[in-house]
């Protein structure tokens, strides 16, 4: 047994993270969770719930970026006009809103599937794609909110403090639960596998 303590994470100063190594450890039979040698499948199914929870919270973070940018653009003036008077700023806000609403609809759809009792075995792809959409939407909104707030968005106090804080959360939504690249590959591999099974059943 080894335990190596690491420092603070980029996005959270409330706790540390650590790396634990277990080598040649024996687990008593009564401590097994589920059938022997089926732990990987249990972990994979648990990932679905983790990815869904991350996506729901990430959707809220993206919306917070939009809210902060919108409020700022309503009051900040350049060349004698508020930022919302400029077409480019309105475009940025509209594109943020479009992506957030699409993400929210996706979160609701996956939540409804779980409520209706859809098996975890069938939710891997939908949860993977949902989390990728969530992290990409959040990353876009954090960047565009920072662009709208300008210099305020890189200061840890004042009008831009929330956007500055949210920007540091972006990678924390994109990496935990599986990176975007891994999740996209997972979703398509599952789709291909299901398609092959349907092909065989028709033969």
Coordinates of N, CA, C and O in Angstrom, one line a residue, residues 4-164:
X4 N 0.5 8.7 -2.1 CA 1.3 9.9 -2.4 C 0.3 11.1 -2.4 O -0.7 11.1 -3.1
X5 N 0.6 12.1 -1.6 CA -0.2 13.3 -1.5 C 0.2 14.3 -2.6 O 1.4 14.6 -2.7
X6 N -0.7 14.8 -3.3 CA -0.5 15.9 -4.3 C -1.0 17.2 -3.7 O -1.6 17.3 -2.7
X7 N -0.7 18.3 -4.5 CA -1.1 19.6 -4.0 C -2.5 19.9 -4.4 O -3.4 19.1 -4.7
X8 N -2.9 21.2 -4.3 CA -4.2 21.7 -4.6 C -4.5 21.5 -6.1 O -3.6 21.6 -6.9
X9 N -5.7 21.4 -6.4 CA -6.1 21.3 -7.8 C -6.3 22.7 -8.4 O -6.4 23.7 -7.6
X10 N -6.4 22.7 -9.7 CA -6.5 24.0 -10.4 C -7.8 24.7 -10.0 O -7.8 25.9 -9.9
X11 N -8.8 23.9 -9.8 CA -10.2 24.5 -9.7 C -10.7 24.6 -8.3 O -11.8 25.2 -8.1
X12 N -10.0 24.0 -7.3 CA -10.6 23.8 -6.0 C -9.5 23.9 -4.9 O -8.6 23.1 -4.9
X13 N -9.6 24.9 -4.0 CA -8.7 25.0 -3.0 C -9.2 24.5 -1.6 O -8.6 24.7 -0.6
X14 N -10.3 23.8 -1.7 CA -10.9 23.3 -0.5 C -10.4 22.0 0.0 O -10.5 21.6 1.1
X15 N -9.8 21.2 -0.9 CA -9.2 19.9 -0.6 C -8.1 19.5 -1.5 O -8.0 20.1 -2.6
X16 N -7.3 18.6 -1.1 CA -6.2 18.0 -1.9 C -6.7 16.8 -2.7 O -7.8 16.3 -2.4
X17 N -5.9 16.4 -3.6 CA -6.2 15.1 -4.3 C -5.0 14.2 -4.0 O -3.9 14.6 -3.6
X18 N -5.2 12.9 -4.1 CA -4.1 12.0 -3.8 C -4.1 10.8 -4.7 O -5.1 10.5 -5.4
X19 N -3.0 10.0 -4.7 CA -2.9 8.8 -5.6 C -2.6 7.7 -4.7 O -1.7 7.7 -3.9
X20 N -3.4 6.6 -4.8 CA -3.3 5.5 -3.9 C -2.9 4.2 -4.8 O -3.6 4.0 -5.8
X21 N -1.9 3.5 -4.4 CA -1.5 2.3 -5.1 C -1.7 1.1 -4.1 O -1.2 1.1 -3.0
X22 N -2.4 0.1 -4.6 CA -2.6 -1.1 -3.9 C -1.9 -2.3 -4.6 O -2.2 -2.6 -5.8
X23 N -1.0 -2.9 -4.0 CA -0.2 -3.9 -4.6 C -0.3 -5.2 -3.8 O 0.0 -5.3 -2.6
X24 N -0.7 -6.3 -4.5 CA -0.8 -7.6 -3.9 C -1.7 -7.6 -2.7 O -1.4 -8.2 -1.6
X25 N -2.9 -6.9 -2.8 CA -3.8 -6.8 -1.7 C -4.9 -7.9 -1.9 O -5.4 -8.1 -2.9
X26 N -5.2 -8.6 -0.8 CA -6.3 -9.6 -0.8 C -7.6 -9.1 -0.2 O -7.5 -8.4 0.9
X27 N -8.7 -9.3 -0.9 CA -10.0 -8.8 -0.4 C -10.8 -10.0 0.1 O -11.0 -11.0 -0.7
X28 N -11.2 -10.0 1.4 CA -12.0 -11.2 1.9 C -13.3 -11.3 1.0 O -13.8 -10.4 0.6
X29 N -13.7 -12.6 0.8 CA -14.9 -12.8 0.0 C -16.1 -12.1 0.5 O -16.9 -11.6 -0.3
X30 N -16.3 -11.9 1.8 CA -17.4 -11.3 2.3 C -17.4 -9.8 2.0 O -18.5 -9.1 2.2
X31 N -16.3 -9.2 1.6 CA -16.2 -7.8 1.3 C -16.4 -7.5 -0.2 O -16.3 -6.4 -0.6
X32 N -16.6 -8.5 -1.0 CA -16.9 -8.3 -2.4 C -18.2 -7.6 -2.7 O -19.2 -7.8 -2.0
X33 N -18.1 -6.7 -3.7 CA -19.3 -6.0 -4.1 C -19.7 -6.6 -5.4 O -19.1 -6.3 -6.4
X34 N -20.8 -7.3 -5.4 CA -21.2 -8.0 -6.7 C -20.4 -9.2 -7.0 O -19.5 -9.6 -6.2
X35 N -20.6 -9.9 -8.1 CA -19.9 -11.1 -8.5 C -18.4 -10.8 -8.7 O -18.0 -9.8 -9.1
X36 N -17.6 -11.9 -8.4 CA -16.2 -11.8 -8.6 C -15.8 -11.5 -10.1 O -16.5 -12.0 -11.0
X37 N -14.9 -10.6 -10.3 CA -14.4 -10.3 -11.6 C -15.4 -9.4 -12.4 O -15.2 -9.3 -13.7
X38 N -16.4 -8.9 -11.8 CA -17.3 -8.1 -12.5 C -17.3 -6.6 -12.0 O -18.2 -5.8 -12.3
X39 N -16.2 -6.3 -11.3 CA -16.0 -4.9 -10.8 C -16.0 -3.8 -11.9 O -16.5 -2.7 -11.7
X40 N -15.3 -4.2 -13.0 CA -15.1 -3.2 -14.1 C -16.5 -2.8 -14.6 O -16.7 -1.6 -14.9
X41 N -17.4 -3.7 -14.8 CA -18.7 -3.4 -15.3 C -19.5 -2.5 -14.3 O -20.2 -1.6 -14.8
X42 N -19.3 -2.7 -13.1 CA -20.0 -1.9 -12.1 C -19.4 -0.5 -12.1 O -20.2 0.5 -12.0
X43 N -18.1 -0.4 -12.3 CA -17.5 1.0 -12.4 C -18.0 1.7 -13.6 O -18.3 2.9 -13.6
X44 N -18.1 1.0 -14.7 CA -18.6 1.6 -16.0 C -20.0 2.1 -15.8 O -20.3 3.2 -16.3
X45 N -20.8 1.3 -15.2 CA -22.2 1.8 -15.0 C -22.3 3.0 -14.1 O -23.1 3.9 -14.3
X46 N -21.4 3.0 -13.1 CA -21.4 4.1 -12.1 C -21.0 5.4 -12.9 O -21.4 6.5 -12.5
X47 N -20.1 5.2 -13.9 CA -19.7 6.4 -14.7 C -20.8 7.1 -15.3 O -20.8 8.3 -15.5
X48 N -21.9 6.3 -15.7 CA -23.0 7.0 -16.3 C -23.6 8.0 -15.4 O -23.9 9.1 -15.8
X49 N -23.8 7.7 -14.2 CA -24.4 8.6 -13.2 C -23.5 9.8 -12.9 O -23.9 10.9 -12.7
X50 N -22.2 9.5 -12.8 CA -21.2 10.5 -12.6 C -21.2 11.5 -13.7 O -21.3 12.7 -13.5
X51 N -21.3 11.0 -15.0 CA -21.3 11.9 -16.1 C -22.5 12.7 -16.2 O -22.5 13.9 -16.6
X52 N -23.7 12.1 -15.8 CA -24.9 12.8 -15.8 C -24.9 14.0 -14.8 O -25.3 15.1 -15.1
X53 N -24.4 13.7 -13.6 CA -24.3 14.7 -12.5 C -23.4 15.8 -12.9 O -23.7 17.0 -12.7
X54 N -22.2 15.5 -13.5 CA -21.3 16.5 -14.0 C -22.0 17.4 -15.0 O -21.8 18.6 -15.0
X55 N -22.7 16.8 -15.9 CA -23.4 17.5 -17.0 C -24.4 18.5 -16.5 O -24.5 19.6 -17.0
X56 N -25.2 18.0 -15.5 CA -26.2 18.9 -15.0 C -25.6 20.1 -14.3 O -26.1 21.3 -14.5
X57 N -24.6 19.9 -13.5 CA -23.9 21.0 -12.8 C -23.2 21.9 -13.8 O -23.1 23.1 -13.6
X58 N -22.6 21.3 -14.8 CA -21.9 22.1 -15.8 C -22.8 23.0 -16.6 O -22.5 24.1 -17.0
X59 N -24.0 22.5 -16.9 CA -25.0 23.3 -17.5 C -25.3 24.6 -16.8 O -25.4 25.6 -17.3
X60 N -25.4 24.4 -15.4 CA -25.6 25.6 -14.6 C -24.4 26.5 -14.6 O -24.6 27.8 -14.6
X61 N -23.2 26.0 -14.7 CA -22.1 26.9 -14.7 C -22.0 27.6 -16.0 O -21.7 28.8 -16.0
X62 N -22.4 27.0 -17.1 CA -22.4 27.7 -18.4 C -23.5 28.8 -18.4 O -23.2 29.9 -18.9
X63 N -24.6 28.5 -17.7 CA -25.6 29.5 -17.6 C -25.2 30.7 -16.8 O -25.5 31.9 -17.0
X64 N -24.4 30.4 -15.7 CA -23.9 31.5 -14.9 C -23.0 32.4 -15.7 O -23.0 33.6 -15.5
X65 N -22.1 31.8 -16.6 CA -21.3 32.6 -17.5 C -22.1 33.6 -18.3 O -21.8 34.7 -18.5
X66 N -23.2 33.0 -18.9 CA -24.1 33.8 -19.7 C -24.7 34.9 -18.9 O -24.8 36.1 -19.3
X67 N -25.2 34.6 -17.7 CA -25.9 35.6 -16.9 C -24.9 36.8 -16.5 O -25.3 37.9 -16.6
X68 N -23.7 36.4 -16.1 CA -22.7 37.5 -15.8 C -22.4 38.3 -17.0 O -22.3 39.6 -16.9
X69 N -22.2 37.7 -18.2 CA -21.9 38.5 -19.4 C -23.1 39.3 -19.8 O -22.9 40.5 -20.2
X70 N -24.3 38.8 -19.7 CA -25.5 39.6 -20.1 C -25.7 40.8 -19.2 O -25.9 41.9 -19.7
X71 N -25.6 40.6 -17.9 CA -25.7 41.7 -16.9 C -24.7 42.8 -17.2 O -25.0 44.0 -17.2
X72 N -23.4 42.4 -17.4 CA -22.4 43.3 -17.7 C -22.6 44.1 -19.0 O -22.4 45.3 -19.0
X73 N -23.0 43.3 -20.0 CA -23.2 44.0 -21.3 C -24.4 45.0 -21.3 O -24.4 45.9 -22.1
X74 N -25.3 44.8 -20.4 CA -26.4 45.7 -20.3 C -26.0 47.1 -19.7 O -26.7 48.1 -20.0
X75 N -25.0 47.1 -19.0 CA -24.6 48.4 -18.3 C -23.3 49.0 -18.8 O -23.1 50.2 -18.7
X76 N -22.3 48.1 -19.3 CA -21.0 48.6 -19.7 C -21.2 49.4 -21.0 O -21.9 48.9 -22.0
X77 N -20.6 50.6 -21.1 CA -20.7 51.4 -22.3 C -19.4 51.6 -23.0 O -18.3 51.7 -22.3
X78 N -19.4 51.5 -24.3 CA -18.2 51.8 -25.1 C -18.7 52.7 -26.3 O -19.8 52.5 -26.9
X79 N -18.0 53.8 -26.6 CA -18.3 54.7 -27.6 C -19.7 55.3 -27.4 O -20.5 55.4 -28.4
X80 N -20.1 55.5 -26.2 CA -21.4 56.1 -25.9 C -22.6 55.1 -26.0 O -23.7 55.6 -25.8
X81 N -22.3 53.8 -26.1 CA -23.4 52.9 -26.2 C -23.1 51.7 -25.3 O -22.0 51.3 -25.1
X82 N -24.2 51.0 -24.8 CA -24.0 49.8 -24.1 C -23.5 48.7 -25.0 O -23.7 48.8 -26.2
X83 N -22.9 47.7 -24.4 CA -22.3 46.6 -25.2 C -23.4 45.9 -25.9 O -23.2 45.4 -27.1
X84 N -24.6 45.8 -25.4 CA -25.7 45.1 -26.1 C -26.2 45.9 -27.3 O -26.9 45.3 -28.1
X85 N -25.7 47.1 -27.5 CA -26.0 47.9 -28.7 C -25.1 47.4 -29.9 O -25.4 47.8 -31.0
X86 N -24.1 46.7 -29.6 CA -23.2 46.3 -30.6 C -23.6 44.9 -31.2 O -23.8 43.9 -30.4
X87 N -23.7 44.8 -32.5 CA -24.1 43.5 -33.1 C -23.2 42.3 -32.7 O -23.7 41.2 -32.4
X88 N -22.0 42.5 -32.6 CA -21.0 41.4 -32.3 C -21.3 40.9 -30.9 O -21.3 39.6 -30.7
X89 N -21.5 41.8 -30.0 CA -21.8 41.3 -28.6 C -23.1 40.6 -28.5 O -23.3 39.5 -27.8
X90 N -24.1 41.1 -29.2 CA -25.4 40.4 -29.3 C -25.3 39.0 -29.9 O -25.9 38.0 -29.4
X91 N -24.4 38.8 -30.9 CA -24.2 37.5 -31.5 C -23.5 36.6 -30.4 O -23.9 35.4 -30.3
X92 N -22.5 37.1 -29.7 CA -21.9 36.3 -28.7 C -22.9 35.8 -27.7 O -22.9 34.6 -27.3
X93 N -23.8 36.7 -27.2 CA -24.8 36.3 -26.2 C -25.8 35.3 -26.8 O -26.2 34.3 -26.1
X94 N -26.2 35.5 -28.0 CA -27.2 34.6 -28.6 C -26.6 33.2 -28.8 O -27.3 32.2 -28.6
X95 N -25.3 33.2 -29.2 CA -24.7 31.8 -29.4 C -24.5 31.1 -28.1 O -24.7 29.9 -28.0
X96 N -24.2 31.8 -27.1 CA -24.1 31.2 -25.7 C -25.5 30.7 -25.3 O -25.6 29.5 -24.9
X97 N -26.5 31.5 -25.5 CA -27.9 31.0 -25.1 C -28.3 29.8 -25.9 O -28.9 28.9 -25.4
X98 N -28.0 29.8 -27.2 CA -28.4 28.7 -28.1 C -27.8 27.4 -27.6 O -28.4 26.4 -27.4
X99 N -26.5 27.4 -27.3 CA -25.8 26.2 -26.8 C -26.3 25.8 -25.4 O -26.4 24.6 -25.2
X100 N -26.5 26.7 -24.6 CA -27.0 26.4 -23.2 C -28.4 25.7 -23.3 O -28.6 24.7 -22.6
X101 N -29.3 26.3 -24.1 CA -30.6 25.7 -24.1 C -30.6 24.3 -24.8 O -31.4 23.5 -24.3
X102 N -29.7 24.1 -25.8 CA -29.6 22.8 -26.4 C -29.1 21.8 -25.3 O -29.6 20.7 -25.2
X103 N -28.1 22.2 -24.5 CA -27.6 21.4 -23.5 C -28.6 21.1 -22.4 O -28.7 19.9 -22.0
X104 N -29.4 22.1 -22.0 CA -30.4 21.9 -21.0 C -31.4 20.8 -21.5 O -31.9 20.0 -20.7
X105 N -31.8 20.9 -22.7 CA -32.8 20.0 -23.3 C -32.2 18.6 -23.3 O -32.9 17.6 -23.0
X106 N -30.9 18.4 -23.6 CA -30.3 17.1 -23.5 C -30.2 16.6 -22.1 O -30.5 15.4 -21.9
X107 N -29.9 17.4 -21.1 CA -29.9 17.0 -19.7 C -31.3 16.5 -19.3 O -31.5 15.4 -18.7
X108 N -32.4 17.2 -19.7 CA -33.7 16.8 -19.4 C -34.1 15.5 -20.1 O -34.8 14.7 -19.5
X109 N -33.6 15.3 -21.3 CA -34.0 14.1 -22.0 C -33.3 12.8 -21.3 O -34.0 11.8 -21.1
X110 N -32.0 13.0 -21.0 CA -31.4 11.9 -20.3 C -32.0 11.6 -18.9 O -32.2 10.5 -18.5
X111 N -32.3 12.7 -18.2 CA -33.0 12.5 -16.9 C -34.3 11.8 -17.1 O -34.7 10.9 -16.3
X112 N -35.1 12.1 -18.1 CA -36.3 11.4 -18.4 C -36.1 9.9 -18.7 O -36.9 9.1 -18.3
X113 N -35.0 9.6 -19.4 CA -34.7 8.2 -19.7 C -34.5 7.4 -18.4 O -35.0 6.3 -18.3
X114 N -33.7 8.0 -17.5 CA -33.5 7.4 -16.2 C -34.8 7.2 -15.4 O -35.1 6.2 -14.8
X115 N -35.6 8.3 -15.5 CA -36.9 8.2 -14.7 C -37.8 7.1 -15.3 O -38.5 6.5 -14.5
X116 N -37.7 6.9 -16.6 CA -38.5 5.8 -17.2 C -37.9 4.4 -17.0 O -38.5 3.4 -17.5
X117 N -36.8 4.3 -16.4 CA -36.2 3.0 -16.1 C -35.3 2.4 -17.2 O -35.1 1.2 -17.2
X118 N -34.8 3.3 -18.1 CA -33.9 2.7 -19.1 C -32.7 2.2 -18.4 O -32.1 2.8 -17.6
X119 N -32.3 1.0 -18.9 CA -31.2 0.3 -18.2 C -29.8 1.0 -18.4 O -29.6 1.7 -19.4
X120 N -29.0 0.9 -17.4 CA -27.7 1.6 -17.4 C -26.9 1.0 -18.6 O -26.0 1.7 -19.1
X121 N -27.1 -0.3 -19.0 CA -26.4 -0.9 -20.1 C -26.7 -0.1 -21.4 O -25.9 -0.2 -22.3
X122 N -27.8 0.6 -21.5 CA -28.1 1.3 -22.7 C -27.8 2.8 -22.6 O -28.0 3.6 -23.5
X123 N -27.3 3.3 -21.4 CA -27.2 4.7 -21.2 C -25.7 5.2 -21.3 O -25.4 6.4 -21.2
X124 N -24.8 4.3 -21.6 CA -23.4 4.7 -21.8 C -23.2 5.7 -22.8 O -22.6 6.8 -22.6
X125 N -23.7 5.5 -24.0 CA -23.6 6.4 -25.2 C -24.2 7.7 -24.9 O -23.6 8.8 -25.1
X126 N -25.5 7.7 -24.5 CA -26.2 9.0 -24.3 C -25.5 9.8 -23.2 O -25.4 11.1 -23.3
X127 N -25.0 9.2 -22.1 CA -24.4 9.9 -21.0 C -23.0 10.5 -21.5 O -22.6 11.6 -21.1
X128 N -22.3 9.7 -22.3 CA -21.0 10.1 -22.8 C -21.2 11.3 -23.7 O -20.5 12.3 -23.5
X129 N -22.1 11.3 -24.6 CA -22.3 12.4 -25.5 C -22.8 13.7 -24.8 O -22.5 14.8 -25.1
X130 N -23.7 13.4 -23.8 CA -24.2 14.5 -23.0 C -23.0 15.3 -22.3 O -23.0 16.5 -22.3
X131 N -22.1 14.5 -21.7 CA -21.0 15.1 -20.9 C -20.1 15.9 -21.9 O -19.6 17.0 -21.5
X132 N -19.9 15.4 -23.1 CA -19.0 16.1 -24.0 C -19.7 17.4 -24.4 O -19.1 18.5 -24.5
X133 N -21.0 17.4 -24.7 CA -21.8 18.6 -25.0 C -21.7 19.6 -23.9 O -21.5 20.8 -24.1
X134 N -21.8 19.1 -22.6 CA -21.7 20.0 -21.5 C -20.4 20.7 -21.3 O -20.3 21.9 -21.2
X135 N -19.3 19.9 -21.4 CA -18.0 20.5 -21.2 C -17.6 21.5 -22.3 O -17.0 22.5 -22.1
X136 N -18.0 21.1 -23.6 CA -17.7 22.0 -24.7 C -18.6 23.3 -24.6 O -18.1 24.4 -24.9
X137 N -19.8 23.2 -24.2 CA -20.7 24.4 -24.0 C -20.1 25.3 -22.9 O -20.1 26.5 -23.1
X138 N -19.7 24.7 -21.8 CA -19.2 25.5 -20.7 C -17.9 26.2 -21.1 O -17.7 27.4 -20.8
X139 N -17.0 25.5 -21.8 CA -15.8 26.1 -22.3 C -16.1 27.2 -23.2 O -15.4 28.3 -23.1
X140 N -17.0 27.1 -24.1 CA -17.3 28.2 -25.0 C -17.9 29.4 -24.3 O -17.5 30.5 -24.5
X141 N -18.8 29.1 -23.4 CA -19.5 30.2 -22.6 C -18.5 30.9 -21.7 O -18.6 32.1 -21.5
X142 N -17.6 30.2 -21.1 CA -16.6 30.8 -20.2 C -15.7 31.7 -21.0 O -15.4 32.8 -20.6
X143 N -15.3 31.2 -22.2 CA -14.4 32.1 -23.0 C -15.1 33.3 -23.5 O -14.6 34.4 -23.5
X144 N -16.4 33.2 -24.0 CA -17.1 34.3 -24.5 C -17.5 35.3 -23.5 O -17.4 36.5 -23.7
X145 N -17.8 34.8 -22.3 CA -18.1 35.7 -21.1 C -16.8 36.5 -20.8 O -16.9 37.7 -20.5
X146 N -15.7 35.8 -20.8 CA -14.4 36.5 -20.5 C -14.1 37.6 -21.6 O -13.6 38.7 -21.3
X147 N -14.4 37.3 -22.9 CA -14.2 38.2 -23.9 C -15.1 39.5 -23.7 O -14.7 40.6 -24.0
X148 N -16.3 39.3 -23.3 CA -17.3 40.4 -23.1 C -16.9 41.2 -21.9 O -16.9 42.4 -21.9
X149 N -16.4 40.6 -20.8 CA -16.0 41.3 -19.6 C -14.6 41.9 -19.7 O -14.3 42.8 -18.9
X150 N -13.9 41.4 -20.7 CA -12.5 42.0 -20.9 C -11.6 41.8 -19.7 O -11.6 40.7 -19.1
X151 N -10.9 42.9 -19.4 CA -9.9 42.8 -18.3 C -10.6 42.4 -16.9 O -9.9 41.9 -16.1
X152 N -11.8 42.7 -16.8 CA -12.5 42.4 -15.5 C -12.5 40.9 -15.3 O -12.6 40.4 -14.1
X153 N -12.5 40.1 -16.3 CA -12.6 38.6 -16.2 C -11.3 37.9 -15.8 O -11.4 36.7 -15.5
X154 N -10.2 38.6 -15.7 CA -9.0 38.0 -15.2 C -8.6 38.5 -13.8 O -7.5 38.3 -13.4
X155 N -9.5 39.2 -13.1 CA -9.3 39.7 -11.8 C -10.2 38.9 -10.8 O -11.3 38.7 -11.1
X156 N -9.6 38.5 -9.7 CA -10.3 37.7 -8.7 C -11.2 38.5 -7.8 O -11.6 38.0 -6.7
X157 N -11.6 39.7 -8.2 CA -12.5 40.5 -7.4 C -13.2 41.5 -8.4 O -12.8 41.5 -9.5
X158 N -14.2 42.1 -7.9 CA -14.9 43.1 -8.7 C -15.9 42.4 -9.6 O -16.4 41.3 -9.4
X159 N -16.3 43.1 -10.7 CA -17.4 42.7 -11.5 C -17.1 41.3 -12.3 O -18.1 40.6 -12.6
X160 N -15.9 41.0 -12.5 CA -15.6 39.8 -13.2 C -15.1 38.6 -12.4 O -14.7 37.6 -12.9
X161 N -15.3 38.7 -11.1 CA -14.7 37.6 -10.2 C -15.4 36.3 -10.5 O -14.8 35.2 -10.4
X162 N -16.7 36.3 -10.8 CA -17.4 35.0 -11.0 C -16.9 34.4 -12.3 O -16.7 33.1 -12.3
X163 N -16.8 35.1 -13.3 CA -16.3 34.6 -14.6 C -14.9 34.1 -14.5 O -14.5 33.0 -15.0
X164 N -14.0 34.8 -13.8 CA -12.7 34.4 -13.5 C -12.6 33.1 -12.8 O -11.9 32.2 -13.2

